[in-house]
Amino acid sequence: MKYLDEFSDPELAGKLLDQIRALATRRWAIMEVCGGQTHSIIRHGIDQLLPQQIEMIHGPGCPVCVTPLEIIDKALEIAARPDVIFCSFGDMLRVPGSSSDLFRIKSAGGDVRVVYSPLDALTIAKENPGRQVVFFGIGFETTAPANAMTVYQANRLGIENFSLLVSHVLVPPAMAAIMDSPECRVQAFLAAGHVCSVMGTSEYPALAEKYKVPIVVTGFEPLDLLEGIRKTVLQLESGRYEVENAYARAVTAQGNTAAKAMLEDVFAVSDRTWRGIGSIPDSGWQLAPKYAYFDAEERFSVTDIHTDESSVCRSGEVLQGLIKPHECSAFGKECTPRNPLGATMVSSEGACAAYYLYRRLELQEAGHAG
């Protein structure tokens, strides 16, 4: 495909791999933060092509995966109400709550609709003034600007039957939480290029300095990732810990200033619970006080719903990079894409789904055979 083939050139990939092999003199553990990067790494077998000294650890950068169970249960409670039209992106419909999911709510008669933009939900609210319309606003800094704009427009246009169920999380605090864990093995990060395209890179130098870890901003194509890994290994081998931008075609230091201004207006930083990880201070957004009217949790009185995570699903350990998906005993057995125990098996960016889709089930079988 034009403009993409050049970032998948096998000859250039081979040269980058040769350079990485030549650089690596000891073992290094590098975490790619984004789930989209994880899928690209697994799909193209990059982790298997790298020298044995380089281990890729899969991070918590899948927004569906880290949406906490209690938020899913709140969504289910709201979506089941007869006066509600519940709108969501399609990847949330099969994420399991405590006892159900949005698909089951829909099959039981709930008006659950897949939309391709939060503004679509606002249009539905305008067309259905007698019903409450809720949009499920999840994601990292990447999806937040569109959700913020939708709330801003609802307020500006006086569309009172629209509200947002918010579960937005922020990447830098999660990186800090991973580094603060006593079990952490991460020695460097590949930062998510799409997040940095919105927020810029200004938040990362302090992290690199505090934890003495290189942070390299990368894209999602094979050559993007290999170049990011090459730059990371070069820093590790030379004892440096700096922020580098290996995705300059999409990322600038300042980011998208208009989007950041909208985020600052509509949202306020708050503590957030991450599924399988727990509460991380100042790691998310909630609606700012002047937009609190559009908060679906308050509007539908579901703030008191609290849920314990499953003891069977080990997705939290996967999200923290403590285990690989195939190291979970339920992987490919009790837990499959058709019968998922956790969101990491459902999401199109989940590490468990990547391992299952790209036949990493064989890793588990080989391990048992040994």
Short mmCIF file of C-alpha atoms in Angstrom, two decimals:
data_model
loop_
_atom_site.label_atom_id
_atom_site.label_comp_id
_atom_site.label_asym_id
_atom_site.label_seq_id
_atom_site.Cartn_x
_atom_site.Cartn_y
_atom_site.Cartn_z
CA MET A 1 0.00 0.00 0.00
CA LYS A 2 1.35 3.41 -0.92
CA TYR A 3 3.06 5.21 1.97
CA LEU A 4 3.09 2.04 4.10
CA ASP A 5 5.15 -0.42 2.05
CA GLU A 6 8.26 1.67 2.63
CA PHE A 7 7.92 1.06 6.36
CA SER A 8 7.77 -2.73 5.88
CA ASP A 9 10.75 -3.17 3.55
CA PRO A 10 12.32 -6.56 4.48
CA GLU A 11 15.79 -5.56 3.26
CA LEU A 12 15.84 -2.47 5.47
CA ALA A 13 14.39 -4.50 8.33
CA GLY A 14 17.25 -6.98 7.96
CA LYS A 15 19.81 -4.18 8.11
CA LEU A 16 18.25 -2.75 11.27
CA LEU A 17 18.21 -6.20 12.87
CA ASP A 18 21.89 -6.64 12.00
CA GLN A 19 22.65 -3.30 13.67
CA ILE A 20 20.69 -4.28 16.79
CA ARG A 21 22.56 -7.61 16.98
CA ALA A 22 25.87 -5.81 16.66
CA LEU A 23 24.95 -3.35 19.42
CA ALA A 24 23.56 -5.76 22.02
CA THR A 25 26.29 -7.08 24.33
CA ARG A 26 24.07 -7.97 27.30
CA ARG A 27 20.44 -8.70 28.14
CA TRP A 28 17.98 -5.80 28.00
CA ALA A 29 14.23 -5.69 28.75
CA ILE A 30 12.31 -3.08 26.74
CA MET A 31 8.61 -2.34 27.21
CA GLU A 32 6.50 -1.19 24.30
CA VAL A 33 3.76 0.82 25.96
CA CYS A 34 1.08 0.65 23.26
CA GLY A 35 -1.11 -2.33 22.43
CA GLY A 36 -1.01 -1.39 18.75
CA GLN A 37 2.75 -1.72 18.91
CA THR A 38 2.39 -5.10 20.63
CA HIS A 39 0.19 -6.40 17.82
CA SER A 40 2.62 -5.18 15.19
CA ILE A 41 5.56 -6.79 17.02
CA ILE A 42 3.77 -10.14 17.35
CA ARG A 43 2.20 -10.05 13.88
CA HIS A 44 5.53 -9.47 12.17
CA GLY A 45 7.48 -11.73 14.53
CA ILE A 46 9.80 -8.90 15.52
CA ASP A 47 10.27 -10.28 19.03
CA GLN A 48 11.42 -13.59 17.54
CA LEU A 49 13.78 -11.93 15.06
CA LEU A 50 15.55 -9.87 17.70
CA PRO A 51 18.72 -11.25 19.27
CA GLN A 52 18.15 -13.32 22.40
CA GLN A 53 19.58 -10.55 24.56
CA ILE A 54 16.60 -8.29 23.75
CA GLU A 55 13.30 -9.06 25.47
CA MET A 56 10.17 -7.15 24.55
CA ILE A 57 7.80 -6.69 27.49
CA HIS A 58 4.19 -5.90 26.59
CA GLY A 59 2.85 -2.87 28.43
CA PRO A 60 -0.56 -1.58 29.56
CA GLY A 61 -1.20 0.56 26.47
CA CYS A 62 -4.50 -1.01 25.43
CA PRO A 63 -7.38 1.30 26.46
CA VAL A 64 -9.99 -1.46 26.33
CA CYS A 65 -7.81 -3.75 28.44
CA VAL A 66 -7.23 -1.28 31.26
CA THR A 67 -10.85 -0.11 31.56
CA PRO A 68 -11.71 -1.33 35.08
CA LEU A 69 -14.32 -3.95 35.72
CA GLU A 70 -16.46 -1.59 37.78
CA ILE A 71 -16.70 0.86 34.85
CA ILE A 72 -17.88 -2.01 32.63
CA ASP A 73 -20.49 -2.90 35.25
CA LYS A 74 -21.61 0.74 35.38
CA ALA A 75 -21.95 0.73 31.60
CA LEU A 76 -24.05 -2.43 31.74
CA GLU A 77 -26.31 -0.95 34.43
CA ILE A 78 -26.89 2.20 32.37
CA ALA A 79 -27.28 0.39 29.02
CA ALA A 80 -29.97 -1.92 30.40
CA ARG A 81 -32.31 0.98 31.21
CA PRO A 82 -35.28 1.33 28.84
CA ASP A 83 -34.96 5.10 28.46
CA VAL A 84 -31.29 4.94 27.41
CA ILE A 85 -29.57 4.69 24.04
CA PHE A 86 -26.07 3.50 24.89
CA CYS A 87 -23.40 4.27 22.28
CA SER A 88 -19.93 2.78 22.13
CA PHE A 89 -17.12 1.85 19.83
CA GLY A 90 -17.46 -1.77 18.77
CA ASP A 91 -14.43 -3.08 20.65
CA MET A 92 -16.16 -2.55 24.00
CA LEU A 93 -19.21 -4.71 23.31
CA ARG A 94 -17.62 -8.06 24.17
CA VAL A 95 -15.52 -6.89 27.12
CA PRO A 96 -16.77 -8.97 30.06
CA GLY A 97 -18.18 -7.34 33.14
CA SER A 98 -18.90 -9.25 36.34
CA SER A 99 -21.69 -11.30 34.80
CA SER A 100 -22.50 -9.93 31.34
CA ASP A 101 -21.34 -7.73 28.48
CA LEU A 102 -22.89 -5.12 26.21
CA PHE A 103 -23.70 -7.70 23.53
CA ARG A 104 -25.85 -9.61 26.02
CA ILE A 105 -27.52 -6.39 27.14
CA LYS A 106 -28.30 -5.65 23.50
CA SER A 107 -29.67 -9.15 22.86
CA ALA A 108 -31.89 -8.77 25.94
CA GLY A 109 -33.48 -5.66 24.46
CA GLY A 110 -31.14 -2.87 25.48
CA ASP A 111 -30.66 -0.14 22.88
CA VAL A 112 -26.89 -0.49 22.44
CA ARG A 113 -25.46 1.07 19.29
CA VAL A 114 -22.01 0.94 17.73
CA VAL A 115 -20.84 4.35 16.53
CA TYR A 116 -17.65 5.45 14.80
CA SER A 117 -17.33 8.83 16.49
CA PRO A 118 -18.63 10.37 19.72
CA LEU A 119 -20.17 13.06 17.54
CA ASP A 120 -22.39 10.33 16.07
CA ALA A 121 -23.80 9.84 19.57
CA LEU A 122 -24.47 13.56 19.82
CA THR A 123 -26.40 13.39 16.55
CA ILE A 124 -28.45 10.50 17.94
CA ALA A 125 -29.22 12.61 21.02
CA LYS A 126 -30.47 15.46 18.83
CA GLU A 127 -32.67 13.03 16.88
CA ASN A 128 -34.10 11.43 20.05
CA PRO A 129 -34.90 14.29 22.44
CA GLY A 130 -37.16 12.10 24.56
CA ARG A 131 -34.41 9.61 25.47
CA GLN A 132 -31.11 9.73 27.28
CA VAL A 133 -28.06 9.08 25.06
CA VAL A 134 -24.81 7.97 26.66
CA PHE A 135 -21.44 7.62 24.98
CA PHE A 136 -18.83 5.29 26.52
CA GLY A 137 -15.73 7.50 26.52
CA ILE A 138 -12.67 5.33 27.09
CA GLY A 139 -9.08 5.51 25.99
CA PHE A 140 -5.77 7.24 26.39
CA GLU A 141 -4.84 10.77 25.38
CA THR A 142 -5.43 9.76 21.74
CA THR A 143 -9.23 9.45 21.84
CA ALA A 144 -9.83 12.03 24.55
CA PRO A 145 -9.85 15.16 22.34
CA ALA A 146 -12.82 13.95 20.27
CA ASN A 147 -14.73 13.08 23.43
CA ALA A 148 -13.90 16.45 24.92
CA MET A 149 -15.09 18.20 21.77
CA THR A 150 -18.38 16.28 21.91
CA VAL A 151 -19.08 17.39 25.48
CA TYR A 152 -18.09 20.95 24.55
CA GLN A 153 -20.54 20.87 21.63
CA ALA A 154 -23.34 19.36 23.73
CA ASN A 155 -22.91 22.20 26.20
CA ARG A 156 -22.70 24.85 23.48
CA LEU A 157 -25.80 23.55 21.67
CA GLY A 158 -27.80 22.89 24.84
CA ILE A 159 -28.26 19.15 24.16
CA GLU A 160 -29.25 18.10 27.64
CA ASN A 161 -30.09 14.44 26.96
CA PHE A 162 -26.47 13.58 26.17
CA SER A 163 -23.91 12.36 28.71
CA LEU A 164 -20.48 10.75 28.78
CA LEU A 165 -19.40 7.73 30.79
CA VAL A 166 -15.74 8.62 31.26
CA SER A 167 -12.85 6.18 31.63
CA HIS A 168 -9.88 8.08 30.25
CA VAL A 169 -6.38 7.18 31.41
CA LEU A 170 -2.98 8.83 30.98
CA VAL A 171 0.20 7.07 29.88
CA PRO A 172 3.06 8.78 31.81
CA PRO A 173 1.65 8.04 35.32
CA ALA A 174 1.23 4.38 34.32
CA MET A 175 4.86 4.23 33.20
CA ALA A 176 5.86 5.66 36.58
CA ALA A 177 3.71 3.10 38.41
CA ILE A 178 5.36 0.27 36.47
CA MET A 179 8.82 1.57 37.38
CA ASP A 180 7.82 1.93 41.05
CA SER A 181 6.77 -1.72 41.27
CA PRO A 182 9.30 -3.85 43.22
CA GLU A 183 8.85 -6.56 40.57
CA CYS A 184 9.64 -4.26 37.65
CA ARG A 185 12.12 -5.58 35.06
CA VAL A 186 11.70 -2.76 32.54
CA GLN A 187 14.95 -1.02 31.55
CA ALA A 188 13.61 1.17 28.72
CA PHE A 189 10.38 2.22 27.02
CA LEU A 190 9.10 2.52 23.49
CA ALA A 191 6.59 5.36 23.92
CA ALA A 192 3.32 5.40 21.97
CA GLY A 193 3.57 7.63 18.92
CA HIS A 194 -0.14 8.39 18.65
CA VAL A 195 -0.34 9.54 22.28
CA CYS A 196 2.68 11.79 21.73
CA SER A 197 1.15 13.17 18.53
CA VAL A 198 -1.52 14.71 20.79
CA MET A 199 0.41 15.47 23.97
CA GLY A 200 3.94 15.98 22.66
CA THR A 201 7.00 14.72 24.52
CA SER A 202 7.38 17.24 27.34
CA GLU A 203 6.20 14.85 30.08
CA TYR A 204 8.84 12.21 29.38
CA PRO A 205 12.24 13.80 30.21
CA ALA A 206 11.39 13.89 33.92
CA LEU A 207 10.50 10.17 33.81
CA ALA A 208 13.69 9.29 31.96
CA GLU A 209 15.76 11.22 34.49
CA LYS A 210 13.98 9.94 37.60
CA TYR A 211 14.08 6.26 36.67
CA LYS A 212 17.27 6.34 34.57
CA VAL A 213 15.51 4.73 31.59
CA PRO A 214 15.69 5.59 27.88
CA ILE A 215 12.33 6.55 26.34
CA VAL A 216 12.08 6.42 22.55
CA VAL A 217 8.89 7.56 20.81
CA THR A 218 8.04 5.17 17.98
CA GLY A 219 5.36 4.45 15.40
CA PHE A 220 3.66 1.18 14.58
CA GLU A 221 5.09 -0.18 11.34
CA PRO A 222 7.91 -2.76 11.41
CA LEU A 223 10.67 -0.30 10.49
CA ASP A 224 9.33 2.24 12.99
CA LEU A 225 9.59 -0.32 15.76
CA LEU A 226 12.97 -1.67 14.74
CA GLU A 227 14.44 1.82 14.53
CA GLY A 228 12.96 2.59 17.95
CA ILE A 229 14.50 -0.59 19.37
CA ARG A 230 17.85 0.23 17.72
CA LYS A 231 17.91 3.69 19.28
CA THR A 232 16.89 2.24 22.64
CA VAL A 233 19.60 -0.43 22.64
CA LEU A 234 22.17 2.18 21.62
CA GLN A 235 21.22 4.27 24.65
CA LEU A 236 21.23 1.28 26.99
CA GLU A 237 24.63 0.10 25.83
CA SER A 238 26.12 3.58 26.18
CA GLY A 239 24.58 4.21 29.60
CA ARG A 240 22.36 7.07 28.46
CA TYR A 241 18.73 7.68 29.47
CA GLU A 242 17.22 10.30 27.22
CA VAL A 243 13.99 10.96 25.36
CA GLU A 244 14.32 10.48 21.60
CA ASN A 245 11.69 11.02 18.92
CA ALA A 246 11.90 8.28 16.30
CA TYR A 247 8.45 9.19 14.92
CA ALA A 248 9.09 12.75 13.77
CA ARG A 249 6.71 12.47 10.83
CA ALA A 250 3.80 12.47 13.31
CA VAL A 251 5.15 13.75 16.64
CA THR A 252 6.43 17.17 17.65
CA ALA A 253 7.74 18.27 21.03
CA GLN A 254 4.70 20.47 21.68
CA GLY A 255 2.06 18.07 20.34
CA ASN A 256 -1.34 19.22 19.11
CA THR A 257 -1.88 22.51 20.91
CA ALA A 258 -5.54 22.89 19.87
CA ALA A 259 -6.39 19.41 21.13
CA LYS A 260 -4.54 20.02 24.39
CA ALA A 261 -6.45 23.25 24.94
CA MET A 262 -9.76 21.41 24.47
CA LEU A 263 -8.68 18.72 26.92
CA GLU A 264 -7.68 21.28 29.51
CA ASP A 265 -11.05 23.00 29.20
CA VAL A 266 -13.29 19.93 29.40
CA PHE A 267 -11.39 17.52 31.65
CA ALA A 268 -9.67 17.64 35.04
CA VAL A 269 -6.90 15.26 36.09
CA SER A 270 -8.03 12.63 38.59
CA ASP A 271 -6.98 9.33 40.14
CA ARG A 272 -7.98 6.35 38.01
CA THR A 273 -8.29 2.61 38.54
CA TRP A 274 -6.64 0.46 35.86
CA ARG A 275 -8.06 -3.00 35.30
CA GLY A 276 -5.78 -5.62 36.78
CA ILE A 277 -3.37 -2.99 38.12
CA GLY A 278 -5.29 -0.89 40.63
CA SER A 279 -5.55 2.80 41.37
CA ILE A 280 -2.82 5.08 40.01
CA PRO A 281 -2.80 8.68 41.31
CA ASP A 282 -3.40 11.44 38.76
CA SER A 283 -3.55 8.88 35.95
CA GLY A 284 -6.84 9.82 34.34
CA TRP A 285 -9.38 12.45 33.51
CA GLN A 286 -12.86 13.24 34.72
CA LEU A 287 -15.17 15.96 33.52
CA ALA A 288 -14.27 19.41 34.81
CA PRO A 289 -16.78 20.99 37.22
CA LYS A 290 -18.32 23.26 34.58
CA TYR A 291 -19.19 20.18 32.48
CA ALA A 292 -20.25 17.94 35.39
CA TYR A 293 -23.85 18.02 34.12
CA PHE A 294 -22.78 15.63 31.34
CA ASP A 295 -21.31 13.03 33.70
CA ALA A 296 -23.23 9.77 33.13
CA GLU A 297 -22.07 8.24 36.43
CA GLU A 298 -23.72 11.06 38.36
CA ARG A 299 -26.75 11.33 36.10
CA PHE A 300 -27.63 7.64 36.48
CA SER A 301 -26.47 7.28 40.11
CA VAL A 302 -24.01 4.46 39.48
CA THR A 303 -21.07 5.95 41.38
CA ASP A 304 -21.49 3.41 44.19
CA ILE A 305 -20.98 0.33 41.99
CA HIS A 306 -17.72 -1.37 43.01
CA THR A 307 -16.51 -4.72 41.73
CA ASP A 308 -13.69 -7.10 42.61
CA GLU A 309 -11.49 -8.36 39.79
CA SER A 310 -11.53 -12.04 38.81
CA SER A 311 -8.97 -14.17 40.64
CA VAL A 312 -8.69 -16.51 37.64
CA CYS A 313 -7.75 -13.96 34.98
CA ARG A 314 -4.08 -12.91 35.08
CA SER A 315 -4.48 -10.01 32.66
CA GLY A 316 -3.22 -7.58 35.29
CA GLU A 317 0.13 -9.37 35.34
CA VAL A 318 0.19 -9.29 31.53
CA LEU A 319 -0.54 -5.55 31.51
CA GLN A 320 2.30 -4.90 33.94
CA GLY A 321 4.72 -6.98 31.89
CA LEU A 322 5.19 -9.53 34.69
CA ILE A 323 4.15 -12.50 32.53
CA LYS A 324 3.61 -13.20 28.84
CA PRO A 325 0.07 -14.20 27.79
CA HIS A 326 0.99 -17.83 27.10
CA GLU A 327 2.32 -18.16 30.65
CA CYS A 328 -1.24 -17.96 31.98
CA SER A 329 -2.68 -21.45 32.50
CA ALA A 330 -6.08 -20.34 31.17
CA PHE A 331 -4.68 -18.97 27.88
CA GLY A 332 -6.20 -20.78 24.90
CA LYS A 333 -8.18 -23.08 27.18
CA GLU A 334 -10.75 -21.48 29.51
CA CYS A 335 -9.86 -18.12 27.94
CA THR A 336 -10.28 -17.63 24.18
CA PRO A 337 -11.59 -14.75 22.02
CA ARG A 338 -14.98 -16.48 21.92
CA ASN A 339 -15.04 -16.98 25.69
CA PRO A 340 -12.73 -14.33 27.18
CA LEU A 341 -11.95 -14.14 30.86
CA GLY A 342 -10.44 -10.68 30.54
CA ALA A 343 -10.23 -7.68 28.26
CA THR A 344 -6.71 -8.52 27.04
CA MET A 345 -8.24 -11.42 25.10
CA VAL A 346 -11.09 -9.31 23.69
CA SER A 347 -9.47 -6.11 22.57
CA SER A 348 -8.03 -5.69 19.09
CA GLU A 349 -4.95 -4.29 20.86
CA GLY A 350 -4.79 -6.79 23.74
CA ALA A 351 -1.59 -8.80 24.19
CA CYS A 352 -3.51 -12.04 24.82
CA ALA A 353 -5.53 -11.54 21.64
CA ALA A 354 -2.30 -10.92 19.71
CA TYR A 355 -0.72 -14.12 20.99
CA TYR A 356 -3.87 -16.09 20.18
CA LEU A 357 -4.43 -14.55 16.73
CA TYR A 358 -0.84 -14.97 15.61
CA ARG A 359 -0.57 -18.57 16.82
CA ARG A 360 1.53 -17.98 19.91
CA LEU A 361 -0.63 -20.72 21.47
CA GLU A 362 2.10 -22.98 20.11
CA LEU A 363 4.54 -21.37 22.58
CA GLN A 364 2.46 -22.65 25.45
CA GLU A 365 2.18 -26.14 23.96
CA ALA A 366 5.93 -26.27 23.37
CA GLY A 367 6.53 -25.18 26.95
CA HIS A 368 4.34 -27.98 28.29
CA ALA A 369 6.05 -30.50 26.01
CA GLY A 370 9.44 -29.48 27.42
#
